[in-house]
Amino acid sequence: MNLILLGGPGAGKGTQAKKLIDKFQIPQISTGDILRAAVKEGTEMGRKAKEYMDSGKLVPDEVVIGIIKDRLAQPDCKKGFILDGFPRTVPQAEALDKVLAGLSTKIDHVVSIDVDEEALVTRLTGRRTCKNAACGQMFHIKFTPPKKEGVCDKCGGELYQRDDDNEATVRNRLATYNQATAPLIGYYSAKALVRPIAGVGSIDDIFIKIVGIVSGGCSCACGR
Ligand code: AP5
């Protein structure tokens, strides 16, 4: 199963991807996580990417396409993968098609998670993420608070607020999404791959809907 999770910043792509990994035992490939790791390591790519990320702009296509090409060639992607945050532009989607054709595979579903913009701002400004890269669990100070403030329920790691989760940058990220990424819905609709879902409601109900879609069953929250 090769899956793309599409949706605005804060739509719940990362949250759902983490649950899908456990259910289907296939890797999540998050270009955002890969870029943040490069920033943390202080690599040249990380230093360049940070400027774009802090202002809510997209990192240049050639950088992220290179990252994805290398990552999809890894053996753990053979059974399938979940793309989270890639592609984000039509040229990235076209490049992905070429990479997948070279690997004799293709995308099966593009799950498009729809959430109202003001709700996205509330979600992102209240998000807290586990610092432990192997965990990366997400919380929300109001909707899904950790049992102990500042501490990850899953691994005990320290929780932090991402540099780009302040309101001004979140609004820039939304504008970037509308301008550069939303056209992908048309791109994948033309290939009959888009499975739209409302991204509001409980995290578990949304997960059941996604599992229904990718398992070829019902896309309501009934679990069939
Ligand atoms: P990236 O890390 O990909 O950020 P994003 O797409 O903006 O998405 P987020 O991770 O912020 O949100 P999400 O949808 O995963 O939501 P989450 O599950 O965390 O990219 C960051 C930057 O890197 C970009 O701005 C760009 O600069 C660069 N970049 C990355 N990829 C790139 C690419 N391909 N090309 C160019 N540049 C690239 O949920 C958010 C919050 O909501 C959490 O607190 C969560 O607990 C809560 N929540 C989730 N679901 C629900 C629910 N159902 N109800 C209530 N709360 C919920």
Short mmCIF file of C-alpha atoms and ligand atoms in Angstrom, two decimals:
data_model
loop_
_atom_site.label_atom_id
_atom_site.label_comp_id
_atom_site.label_asym_id
_atom_site.label_seq_id
_atom_site.Cartn_x
_atom_site.Cartn_y
_atom_site.Cartn_z
CA MET A 1 0.00 0.00 0.00
CA ASN A 2 1.49 3.29 -1.12
CA LEU A 3 -0.33 6.20 0.45
CA ILE A 4 -0.14 9.98 0.32
CA LEU A 5 -1.63 11.99 3.20
CA LEU A 6 -2.58 15.40 1.83
CA GLY A 7 -3.91 18.30 3.87
CA GLY A 8 -3.10 21.75 5.19
CA PRO A 9 -0.62 22.31 7.99
CA GLY A 10 -2.13 20.79 11.14
CA ALA A 11 -4.74 18.71 9.31
CA GLY A 12 -3.56 15.65 11.25
CA LYS A 13 -1.26 14.00 8.68
CA GLY A 14 1.47 13.19 11.19
CA THR A 15 -1.00 12.07 13.88
CA GLN A 16 -2.74 9.67 11.51
CA ALA A 17 0.53 8.48 9.93
CA LYS A 18 1.80 7.36 13.35
CA LYS A 19 -1.33 5.23 13.84
CA LEU A 20 -1.12 3.82 10.31
CA ILE A 21 2.49 2.70 10.90
CA ASP A 22 1.34 0.60 13.87
CA LYS A 23 -1.59 -0.86 11.95
CA PHE A 24 0.09 -1.63 8.60
CA GLN A 25 3.79 -1.91 9.56
CA ILE A 26 4.90 0.35 6.74
CA PRO A 27 7.11 3.44 7.19
CA GLN A 28 6.00 7.06 7.40
CA ILE A 29 8.09 9.34 5.22
CA SER A 30 7.75 12.90 6.45
CA THR A 31 9.82 15.46 4.56
CA GLY A 32 9.16 17.89 7.43
CA ASP A 33 10.70 15.45 9.96
CA ILE A 34 13.67 14.72 7.67
CA LEU A 35 14.30 18.46 7.19
CA ARG A 36 13.98 19.18 10.94
CA ALA A 37 16.50 16.41 11.65
CA ALA A 38 18.91 18.05 9.16
CA VAL A 39 18.38 21.43 10.87
CA LYS A 40 19.11 19.84 14.27
CA GLU A 41 22.26 18.14 12.96
CA GLY A 42 23.40 21.45 11.46
CA THR A 43 24.07 19.99 8.01
CA GLU A 44 24.42 22.33 5.03
CA MET A 45 20.99 21.25 3.77
CA GLY A 46 19.55 21.88 7.24
CA ARG A 47 21.01 25.38 7.43
CA LYS A 48 19.54 26.30 4.05
CA ALA A 49 16.16 24.66 4.80
CA LYS A 50 15.75 26.46 8.14
CA GLU A 51 15.30 29.87 6.51
CA TYR A 52 12.40 28.60 4.40
CA MET A 53 10.81 26.63 7.21
CA ASP A 54 10.95 29.47 9.74
CA SER A 55 9.16 31.79 7.33
CA GLY A 56 6.50 29.25 6.31
CA LYS A 57 7.79 28.91 2.75
CA LEU A 58 8.52 25.70 0.89
CA VAL A 59 12.05 24.35 0.67
CA PRO A 60 13.10 24.24 -3.03
CA ASP A 61 11.70 21.30 -5.01
CA GLU A 62 15.11 19.88 -6.00
CA VAL A 63 16.12 19.49 -2.32
CA VAL A 64 13.00 17.58 -1.24
CA ILE A 65 12.82 15.52 -4.44
CA GLY A 66 16.41 14.36 -3.78
CA ILE A 67 15.46 13.41 -0.20
CA ILE A 68 12.44 11.39 -1.37
CA LYS A 69 14.32 9.64 -4.15
CA ASP A 70 16.90 8.35 -1.67
CA ARG A 71 14.32 7.42 0.96
CA LEU A 72 11.99 5.48 -1.38
CA ALA A 73 14.94 3.39 -2.57
CA GLN A 74 15.42 2.01 0.99
CA PRO A 75 14.38 -1.65 1.47
CA ASP A 76 11.75 -0.86 4.15
CA CYS A 77 9.63 0.91 1.50
CA LYS A 78 9.21 -2.26 -0.57
CA LYS A 79 6.05 -3.32 1.33
CA GLY A 80 4.55 0.16 1.07
CA PHE A 81 4.90 3.65 2.56
CA ILE A 82 2.98 6.62 3.88
CA LEU A 83 4.04 9.97 2.42
CA ASP A 84 3.36 12.80 4.89
CA GLY A 85 4.05 16.32 3.61
CA PHE A 86 5.24 15.23 0.17
CA PRO A 87 4.47 16.06 -2.58
CA ARG A 88 3.63 19.70 -1.96
CA THR A 89 3.83 21.13 -5.48
CA VAL A 90 2.86 19.85 -8.92
CA PRO A 91 6.55 19.53 -9.99
CA GLN A 92 7.15 17.40 -6.84
CA ALA A 93 4.17 15.18 -7.79
CA GLU A 94 5.49 14.79 -11.33
CA ALA A 95 8.95 13.90 -10.01
CA LEU A 96 7.38 11.37 -7.63
CA ASP A 97 5.58 9.67 -10.54
CA LYS A 98 8.93 9.27 -12.30
CA VAL A 99 10.70 7.92 -9.20
CA LEU A 100 7.90 5.39 -8.58
CA ALA A 101 7.84 4.31 -12.24
CA GLY A 102 11.58 3.63 -11.90
CA LEU A 103 10.80 1.42 -8.89
CA SER A 104 7.92 -0.29 -10.79
CA THR A 105 5.33 0.89 -8.31
CA LYS A 106 2.66 3.60 -7.99
CA ILE A 107 0.47 5.52 -5.55
CA ASP A 108 -2.70 3.67 -4.48
CA HIS A 109 -4.57 6.37 -2.55
CA VAL A 110 -4.29 10.10 -1.85
CA VAL A 111 -6.20 10.71 1.38
CA SER A 112 -7.09 14.39 1.45
CA ILE A 113 -7.85 15.54 5.00
CA ASP A 114 -9.99 18.66 5.11
CA VAL A 115 -10.07 20.97 8.15
CA ASP A 116 -11.24 24.58 8.42
CA GLU A 117 -8.38 27.16 8.49
CA GLU A 118 -9.14 28.71 11.90
CA ALA A 119 -9.24 25.22 13.43
CA LEU A 120 -5.80 24.58 11.90
CA VAL A 121 -4.39 27.72 13.53
CA THR A 122 -5.77 26.60 16.93
CA ARG A 123 -4.37 23.10 16.47
CA LEU A 124 -0.87 24.23 15.49
CA THR A 125 -0.40 26.98 18.04
CA GLY A 126 -1.31 24.45 20.77
CA ARG A 127 0.70 21.52 19.40
CA ARG A 128 3.50 19.96 21.45
CA THR A 129 5.82 17.34 19.95
CA CYS A 130 8.07 14.75 21.58
CA LYS A 131 11.76 15.69 21.22
CA ASN A 132 12.75 12.04 20.94
CA ALA A 133 13.03 11.65 17.15
CA ALA A 134 12.31 7.91 17.33
CA CYS A 135 8.98 8.72 18.98
CA GLY A 136 7.82 12.14 17.67
CA GLN A 137 4.39 11.74 19.31
CA MET A 138 2.14 14.80 18.98
CA PHE A 139 -0.04 16.31 21.70
CA HIS A 140 -2.27 19.35 21.94
CA ILE A 141 -2.39 21.43 25.10
CA LYS A 142 -6.21 21.52 24.96
CA PHE A 143 -7.45 18.62 22.79
CA THR A 144 -4.97 15.83 23.60
CA PRO A 145 -2.88 17.00 26.56
CA PRO A 146 -0.16 14.73 27.95
CA LYS A 147 -0.86 13.18 31.35
CA LYS A 148 2.08 15.14 32.80
CA GLU A 149 2.74 18.62 31.40
CA GLY A 150 5.80 18.75 29.14
CA VAL A 151 6.37 14.97 29.20
CA CYS A 152 5.53 12.47 26.44
CA ASP A 153 3.03 9.77 27.56
CA LYS A 154 4.52 7.28 25.10
CA CYS A 155 8.27 7.42 25.80
CA GLY A 156 8.77 9.89 28.67
CA GLY A 157 10.63 12.30 26.35
CA GLU A 158 10.53 16.08 26.67
CA LEU A 159 7.80 17.91 24.73
CA TYR A 160 8.58 21.07 22.76
CA GLN A 161 6.84 23.63 20.55
CA ARG A 162 8.05 23.72 16.93
CA ASP A 163 9.69 27.00 15.81
CA ASP A 164 7.16 27.31 12.97
CA ASP A 165 4.09 26.83 15.18
CA ASN A 166 3.69 30.52 16.07
CA GLU A 167 0.58 32.20 14.64
CA ALA A 168 2.34 34.44 12.06
CA THR A 169 4.28 31.53 10.54
CA VAL A 170 1.23 29.25 10.66
CA ARG A 171 -0.72 31.83 8.60
CA ASN A 172 2.13 31.97 6.06
CA ARG A 173 2.15 28.16 5.90
CA LEU A 174 -1.59 28.19 5.19
CA ALA A 175 -1.15 30.74 2.40
CA THR A 176 1.66 28.60 0.94
CA TYR A 177 -0.57 25.52 1.13
CA ASN A 178 -3.45 27.25 -0.69
CA GLN A 179 -1.18 28.59 -3.41
CA ALA A 180 1.26 25.72 -4.03
CA THR A 181 -0.19 22.50 -2.58
CA ALA A 182 -3.99 22.68 -3.00
CA PRO A 183 -3.61 22.29 -6.82
CA LEU A 184 -2.47 18.72 -6.13
CA ILE A 185 -6.10 17.80 -5.45
CA GLY A 186 -6.79 18.48 -9.14
CA TYR A 187 -3.60 16.66 -10.17
CA TYR A 188 -4.56 13.47 -8.31
CA SER A 189 -8.31 13.77 -9.05
CA ALA A 190 -7.41 13.49 -12.72
CA LYS A 191 -5.82 10.13 -11.84
CA ALA A 192 -8.92 9.13 -9.75
CA LEU A 193 -6.75 8.73 -6.63
CA VAL A 194 -8.23 11.32 -4.25
CA ARG A 195 -10.17 10.05 -1.22
CA PRO A 196 -11.48 13.14 0.59
CA ILE A 197 -12.32 12.96 4.28
CA ALA A 198 -13.47 15.52 6.86
CA GLY A 199 -10.59 15.87 9.32
CA VAL A 200 -12.77 17.02 12.22
CA GLY A 201 -13.91 14.75 15.03
CA SER A 202 -11.94 12.39 17.20
CA ILE A 203 -8.51 11.17 16.07
CA ASP A 204 -9.73 7.57 16.38
CA ASP A 205 -12.83 8.17 14.23
CA ILE A 206 -10.72 9.77 11.50
CA PHE A 207 -8.30 6.85 11.70
CA ILE A 208 -11.17 4.35 11.25
CA LYS A 209 -12.29 6.29 8.16
CA ILE A 210 -8.78 6.18 6.66
CA VAL A 211 -8.39 2.47 7.38
CA GLY A 212 -11.77 1.90 5.72
CA ILE A 213 -10.63 3.76 2.62
CA VAL A 214 -7.25 2.09 2.24
CA SER A 215 -8.72 -1.34 2.96
CA GLY A 216 -11.22 -0.80 0.16
CA GLY A 217 -14.18 -0.70 2.57
CA CYS A 218 -16.51 1.91 3.94
CA SER A 219 -15.25 5.49 4.40
CA CYS A 220 -17.67 6.45 7.17
CA ALA A 221 -16.69 5.93 10.83
CA CYS A 222 -18.52 2.58 11.12
CA GLY A 223 -15.30 0.58 10.75
CA ARG A 224 -16.66 -1.74 8.02
P1 AP5 B 1 5.69 19.68 7.87
O1 AP5 B 1 6.43 19.21 9.04
O2 AP5 B 1 5.31 18.71 6.82
O3 AP5 B 1 4.46 20.51 8.39
P2 AP5 B 1 2.96 20.68 7.83
O4 AP5 B 1 2.56 20.07 6.56
O5 AP5 B 1 2.77 22.13 7.93
O6 AP5 B 1 2.17 19.78 8.74
P3 AP5 B 1 2.24 19.65 10.23
O7 AP5 B 1 3.27 18.64 10.64
O8 AP5 B 1 2.38 20.99 10.88
O9 AP5 B 1 0.75 19.15 10.54
P4 AP5 B 1 0.09 17.73 10.45
O10 AP5 B 1 -0.94 17.73 9.36
O11 AP5 B 1 1.09 16.62 10.45
O12 AP5 B 1 -0.73 17.77 11.83
P5 AP5 B 1 -0.46 16.99 13.19
O13 AP5 B 1 -0.84 15.56 13.03
O14 AP5 B 1 0.88 17.30 13.74
O15 AP5 B 1 6.54 20.84 7.12
C1 AP5 B 1 7.17 21.88 7.83
C2 AP5 B 1 7.96 22.74 6.87
O16 AP5 B 1 8.98 21.94 6.21
C3 AP5 B 1 7.16 23.33 5.70
O17 AP5 B 1 6.52 24.55 6.08
C4 AP5 B 1 8.25 23.53 4.63
O18 AP5 B 1 9.02 24.68 4.90
C5 AP5 B 1 9.14 22.31 4.83
N1 AP5 B 1 8.72 21.18 3.98
C6 AP5 B 1 8.26 19.95 4.41
N2 AP5 B 1 7.96 19.17 3.36
C7 AP5 B 1 8.22 19.90 2.25
C8 AP5 B 1 8.08 19.63 0.85
N3 AP5 B 1 7.59 18.46 0.40
N4 AP5 B 1 8.43 20.61 -0.01
C9 AP5 B 1 8.93 21.79 0.42
N5 AP5 B 1 9.07 22.11 1.72
C10 AP5 B 1 8.73 21.17 2.63
O19 AP5 B 1 -1.59 17.68 14.10
C11 AP5 B 1 -1.48 19.05 14.48
C12 AP5 B 1 -2.04 19.24 15.89
O20 AP5 B 1 -3.45 18.95 15.87
C13 AP5 B 1 -1.44 18.30 16.95
O21 AP5 B 1 -1.32 18.98 18.16
C14 AP5 B 1 -2.45 17.15 17.07
O22 AP5 B 1 -2.44 16.57 18.36
C15 AP5 B 1 -3.77 17.90 16.80
N6 AP5 B 1 -4.77 17.06 16.14
C16 AP5 B 1 -4.58 16.14 15.17
N7 AP5 B 1 -5.75 15.58 14.81
C17 AP5 B 1 -6.71 16.18 15.57
C18 AP5 B 1 -8.12 16.05 15.67
N8 AP5 B 1 -8.81 15.17 14.91
N9 AP5 B 1 -8.78 16.85 16.53
C19 AP5 B 1 -8.11 17.74 17.31
N10 AP5 B 1 -6.77 17.90 17.27
C20 AP5 B 1 -6.08 17.14 16.42
#
